[in-house]
């Protein structure tokens, strides 16, 4: 049973346009959410996060939106660049005495020049 | 500054064998977590260690074990290997028990384990 879902396995976007990556979750107890980017042969790289008490967080070209009632978050990349081509993972933090993340299956973004 | 380093980068094992994977966290980081990433899926949490104590365990069989040493490096052991254990094993470190909102964890590049 997937608690974090990324229903689009892949996405292609033209350079300079907006990329929108979506993520849905089922567990209302998740306390915050992160996006990671992964290039081949490298580990995931932290991109941006958002607390469950906020609905938006922005960092340069990257903005994450959280809709708690819909249990949905999205990552917007504006403008998209060819170097953004990678696999993007949505992850949710499980509250508890430590910290671990539940990851979605990822979306492969291709930014076309 | 060295990031999270994992060794070996690749290895091939036979079913039934045992394997030990190693992770050195970023200097000063006291928390190490292990994740398994099967092809086509996202990473799945295996263990978290902080200050040499286990602080979290994912839904993995007892064949999987780990430990953290006084220098905060960590080993992941998998016994009685199965074909399904073939995956990329990722180690992540953070300064404290939690990564923090604006920080997250820092992942290593992983160890690619192939079981034949």
Tab-separated table of C-alpha atoms in Angstrom:
chain	number	residue	atom	x	y	z
A	1	UNK	CA	0.000	0.000	0.000
A	2	UNK	CA	1.751	3.139	-1.243
A	3	UNK	CA	1.438	5.990	1.223
A	4	UNK	CA	3.146	8.437	-1.148
A	5	UNK	CA	2.194	8.358	-4.795
A	6	UNK	CA	3.622	10.040	-7.849
A	7	UNK	CA	1.282	9.029	-10.599
A	8	UNK	CA	3.288	10.425	-13.486
A	9	UNK	CA	6.343	8.232	-14.156
A	10	UNK	CA	7.694	10.788	-16.611
A	11	UNK	CA	7.250	14.365	-17.753
A	12	UNK	CA	8.733	16.289	-20.678
A	13	UNK	CA	8.864	20.068	-20.698
A	14	UNK	CA	10.373	22.641	-23.021
A	15	UNK	CA	13.258	24.706	-21.696
A	16	UNK	CA	12.056	27.963	-20.168
A	17	UNK	CA	8.553	26.673	-19.465
A	18	UNK	CA	7.096	25.605	-16.124
A	19	UNK	CA	7.498	22.044	-14.836
A	20	UNK	CA	4.840	20.828	-12.423
A	21	UNK	CA	5.457	17.581	-10.563
A	22	UNK	CA	2.658	16.147	-8.474
A	23	UNK	CA	2.525	13.995	-5.366
A	24	UNK	CA	-0.379	12.536	-3.393
A	25	UNK	CA	-0.290	10.976	0.049
A	26	UNK	CA	-2.660	8.979	2.205
A	27	UNK	CA	-1.350	9.379	5.767
A	28	UNK	CA	-2.665	12.556	7.407
A	29	UNK	CA	-0.066	12.166	10.178
A	30	UNK	CA	2.868	13.126	7.941
A	31	UNK	CA	4.394	16.245	9.489
A	32	UNK	CA	6.446	17.533	6.647
A	33	UNK	CA	7.341	16.872	3.064
A	34	UNK	CA	10.491	17.057	0.985
A	35	UNK	CA	11.473	16.892	-2.639
A	36	UNK	CA	14.672	15.206	-3.717
A	37	UNK	CA	16.341	15.204	-7.112
A	38	UNK	CA	18.394	12.269	-8.319
A	39	UNK	CA	20.825	12.039	-11.202
A	40	UNK	CA	22.028	8.633	-12.458
A	41	UNK	CA	24.848	7.125	-10.373
A	42	UNK	CA	24.351	9.718	-7.622
A	43	UNK	CA	22.440	9.742	-4.381
A	44	UNK	CA	19.279	11.834	-4.001
A	45	UNK	CA	19.917	15.533	-3.400
A	46	UNK	CA	17.676	17.566	-1.127
A	47	UNK	CA	15.790	20.239	-3.047
A	48	UNK	CA	13.086	21.860	-0.936
A	49	UNK	CA	10.781	21.031	1.957
A	50	UNK	CA	7.519	22.222	3.450
A	51	UNK	CA	5.973	21.838	6.865
A	52	UNK	CA	2.463	20.478	7.146
A	53	UNK	CA	1.421	23.767	8.762
A	54	UNK	CA	2.292	25.778	5.651
A	55	UNK	CA	0.807	25.795	2.178
A	56	UNK	CA	3.723	27.205	0.184
A	57	UNK	CA	7.477	27.361	0.298
A	58	UNK	CA	9.676	29.016	-2.276
A	59	UNK	CA	13.398	28.779	-3.002
A	60	UNK	CA	14.603	30.438	-6.168
A	61	UNK	CA	13.129	28.665	-9.182
A	62	UNK	CA	11.514	26.014	-7.003
A	63	UNK	CA	8.168	26.333	-5.225
A	64	UNK	CA	6.328	23.626	-3.349
A	65	UNK	CA	2.592	23.878	-2.716
A	66	UNK	CA	0.744	21.805	-0.132
A	67	UNK	CA	-3.001	21.196	-0.115
A	68	UNK	CA	-3.669	19.312	3.112
A	69	UNK	CA	-7.371	18.818	2.546
A	70	UNK	CA	-6.632	17.104	-0.758
A	71	UNK	CA	-3.496	15.398	0.589
A	72	UNK	CA	-1.670	16.716	-2.442
A	73	UNK	CA	1.548	18.572	-3.019
A	74	UNK	CA	3.232	19.841	-6.113
A	75	UNK	CA	6.660	21.107	-7.101
A	76	UNK	CA	6.862	23.951	-9.589
A	77	UNK	CA	10.091	24.696	-11.431
A	78	UNK	CA	10.155	28.016	-13.262
A	79	UNK	CA	11.857	28.444	-15.650
A	80	UNK	CA	12.864	24.876	-16.406
A	81	UNK	CA	16.447	24.277	-17.509
A	82	UNK	CA	18.053	21.264	-19.209
A	83	UNK	CA	20.122	20.681	-16.051
A	84	UNK	CA	16.868	20.041	-14.183
A	85	UNK	CA	16.471	16.769	-16.082
A	86	UNK	CA	16.520	14.119	-13.371
A	87	UNK	CA	14.258	11.850	-11.327
A	88	UNK	CA	12.302	13.757	-8.685
A	89	UNK	CA	11.155	12.030	-5.509
A	90	UNK	CA	8.489	13.285	-3.169
A	91	UNK	CA	9.062	12.175	0.434
A	92	UNK	CA	7.024	12.499	3.609
A	93	UNK	CA	8.364	12.539	7.134
A	94	UNK	CA	6.869	10.133	9.637
A	95	UNK	CA	6.567	11.689	13.105
A	96	UNK	CA	8.152	9.679	15.857
A	97	UNK	CA	11.181	9.445	18.066
A	98	UNK	CA	13.550	9.401	15.131
A	99	UNK	CA	13.092	10.434	11.580
A	100	UNK	CA	12.442	8.403	8.521
A	101	UNK	CA	10.930	9.205	5.184
A	102	UNK	CA	8.402	7.498	2.976
A	103	UNK	CA	9.326	8.095	-0.649
A	104	UNK	CA	7.175	8.093	-3.729
A	105	UNK	CA	8.258	6.108	-6.797
A	106	UNK	CA	9.618	9.192	-8.555
A	107	UNK	CA	8.913	11.173	-11.710
A	108	UNK	CA	11.509	11.404	-14.464
A	109	UNK	CA	11.646	14.990	-15.735
A	110	UNK	CA	13.140	15.717	-19.130
A	111	UNK	CA	13.692	19.356	-20.030
A	112	UNK	CA	14.117	19.690	-23.758
A	113	UNK	CA	16.333	22.467	-25.173
B	1	UNK	CA	34.561	18.654	2.697
B	2	UNK	CA	33.859	14.978	2.055
B	3	UNK	CA	30.217	14.093	1.680
B	4	UNK	CA	28.655	10.826	2.732
B	5	UNK	CA	30.878	8.030	1.478
B	6	UNK	CA	29.772	4.485	0.890
B	7	UNK	CA	31.762	1.389	0.088
B	8	UNK	CA	31.919	-0.610	-1.976
B	9	UNK	CA	30.221	1.117	-4.904
B	10	UNK	CA	29.254	-2.139	-6.578
B	11	UNK	CA	29.322	-5.780	-5.617
B	12	UNK	CA	27.953	-9.092	-6.775
B	13	UNK	CA	26.977	-11.827	-4.349
B	14	UNK	CA	25.469	-15.282	-4.630
B	15	UNK	CA	22.162	-16.276	-3.070
B	16	UNK	CA	22.600	-17.377	0.529
B	17	UNK	CA	25.746	-15.346	1.091
B	18	UNK	CA	26.170	-12.516	3.545
B	19	UNK	CA	27.151	-8.934	2.740
B	20	UNK	CA	28.387	-5.926	4.706
B	21	UNK	CA	27.974	-2.403	3.384
B	22	UNK	CA	29.775	0.548	4.907
B	23	UNK	CA	28.943	4.214	5.318
B	24	UNK	CA	30.930	7.191	6.586
B	25	UNK	CA	28.751	10.205	7.408
B	26	UNK	CA	29.682	13.819	6.897
B	27	UNK	CA	32.101	14.904	9.594
B	28	UNK	CA	30.174	15.929	12.704
B	29	UNK	CA	26.975	14.169	11.686
B	30	UNK	CA	25.719	11.799	14.345
B	31	UNK	CA	22.740	10.243	12.588
B	32	UNK	CA	22.967	7.632	9.865
B	33	UNK	CA	20.011	6.133	8.029
B	34	UNK	CA	19.892	3.296	5.522
B	35	UNK	CA	17.515	3.027	2.584
B	36	UNK	CA	16.976	0.378	-0.073
B	37	UNK	CA	16.053	1.471	-3.583
B	38	UNK	CA	14.798	-1.207	-5.915
B	39	UNK	CA	14.822	-0.376	-9.614
B	40	UNK	CA	11.844	1.759	-10.590
B	41	UNK	CA	10.845	2.533	-6.999
B	42	UNK	CA	11.635	5.169	-4.436
B	43	UNK	CA	14.026	4.556	-1.552
B	44	UNK	CA	12.575	2.525	1.317
B	45	UNK	CA	13.629	3.110	4.917
B	46	UNK	CA	15.572	0.302	6.606
B	47	UNK	CA	17.226	1.732	9.746
B	48	UNK	CA	18.173	4.918	11.524
B	49	UNK	CA	20.995	5.102	14.047
B	50	UNK	CA	21.781	8.073	16.245
B	51	UNK	CA	24.515	8.218	18.846
B	52	UNK	CA	25.150	4.512	18.256
B	53	UNK	CA	21.586	3.528	19.132
B	54	UNK	CA	18.900	2.264	16.815
B	55	UNK	CA	16.200	4.933	16.540
B	56	UNK	CA	14.036	3.490	13.831
B	57	UNK	CA	13.496	0.317	11.865
B	58	UNK	CA	11.531	-0.162	8.665
B	59	UNK	CA	9.574	-3.165	7.505
B	60	UNK	CA	12.506	-5.439	6.690
B	61	UNK	CA	13.189	-9.016	7.842
B	62	UNK	CA	15.641	-9.873	10.604
B	63	UNK	CA	18.193	-10.817	7.952
B	64	UNK	CA	18.920	-7.094	7.842
B	65	UNK	CA	20.930	-5.635	10.713
B	66	UNK	CA	23.070	-2.575	11.254
B	67	UNK	CA	25.272	-0.888	13.770
B	68	UNK	CA	26.933	2.456	14.326
B	69	UNK	CA	30.457	2.869	15.614
B	70	UNK	CA	31.896	5.453	18.050
B	71	UNK	CA	33.137	7.519	15.071
B	72	UNK	CA	29.514	7.517	13.776
B	73	UNK	CA	30.282	5.390	10.733
B	74	UNK	CA	27.860	2.567	10.120
B	75	UNK	CA	27.588	-0.895	8.648
B	76	UNK	CA	24.565	-2.591	7.151
B	77	UNK	CA	24.615	-6.388	7.147
B	78	UNK	CA	22.350	-8.615	5.145
B	79	UNK	CA	22.387	-12.372	5.752
B	80	UNK	CA	21.093	-15.237	3.595
B	81	UNK	CA	20.858	-13.051	0.512
B	82	UNK	CA	17.882	-13.440	-1.800
B	83	UNK	CA	17.565	-12.383	-5.421
B	84	UNK	CA	15.073	-9.755	-4.264
B	85	UNK	CA	17.774	-8.064	-2.178
B	86	UNK	CA	19.323	-6.762	-5.394
B	87	UNK	CA	19.053	-3.014	-5.099
B	88	UNK	CA	20.841	0.267	-4.557
B	89	UNK	CA	21.538	0.713	-0.850
B	90	UNK	CA	21.687	4.340	0.203
B	91	UNK	CA	23.119	5.815	3.349
B	92	UNK	CA	22.079	9.258	4.555
B	93	UNK	CA	23.473	11.340	7.384
B	94	UNK	CA	22.271	14.332	9.348
B	95	UNK	CA	23.639	16.436	12.158
B	96	UNK	CA	21.001	15.527	14.693
B	97	UNK	CA	18.242	13.023	15.120
B	98	UNK	CA	16.139	14.904	12.634
B	99	UNK	CA	17.312	16.530	9.446
B	100	UNK	CA	15.485	19.769	9.936
B	101	UNK	CA	13.095	21.543	7.625
B	102	UNK	CA	15.590	23.410	5.500
B	103	UNK	CA	18.236	20.805	5.459
B	104	UNK	CA	16.967	17.333	4.912
B	105	UNK	CA	19.369	14.496	4.839
B	106	UNK	CA	22.548	14.187	2.792
B	107	UNK	CA	22.673	10.970	0.845
B	108	UNK	CA	25.677	9.053	-0.377
B	109	UNK	CA	25.882	7.713	-3.922
B	110	UNK	CA	24.952	4.241	-2.762
B	111	UNK	CA	26.166	0.676	-3.073
B	112	UNK	CA	24.734	-1.293	-5.976
B	113	UNK	CA	24.221	-4.884	-4.782
B	114	UNK	CA	23.474	-7.600	-7.301
B	115	UNK	CA	22.489	-11.036	-6.032
B	116	UNK	CA	22.819	-13.871	-8.553
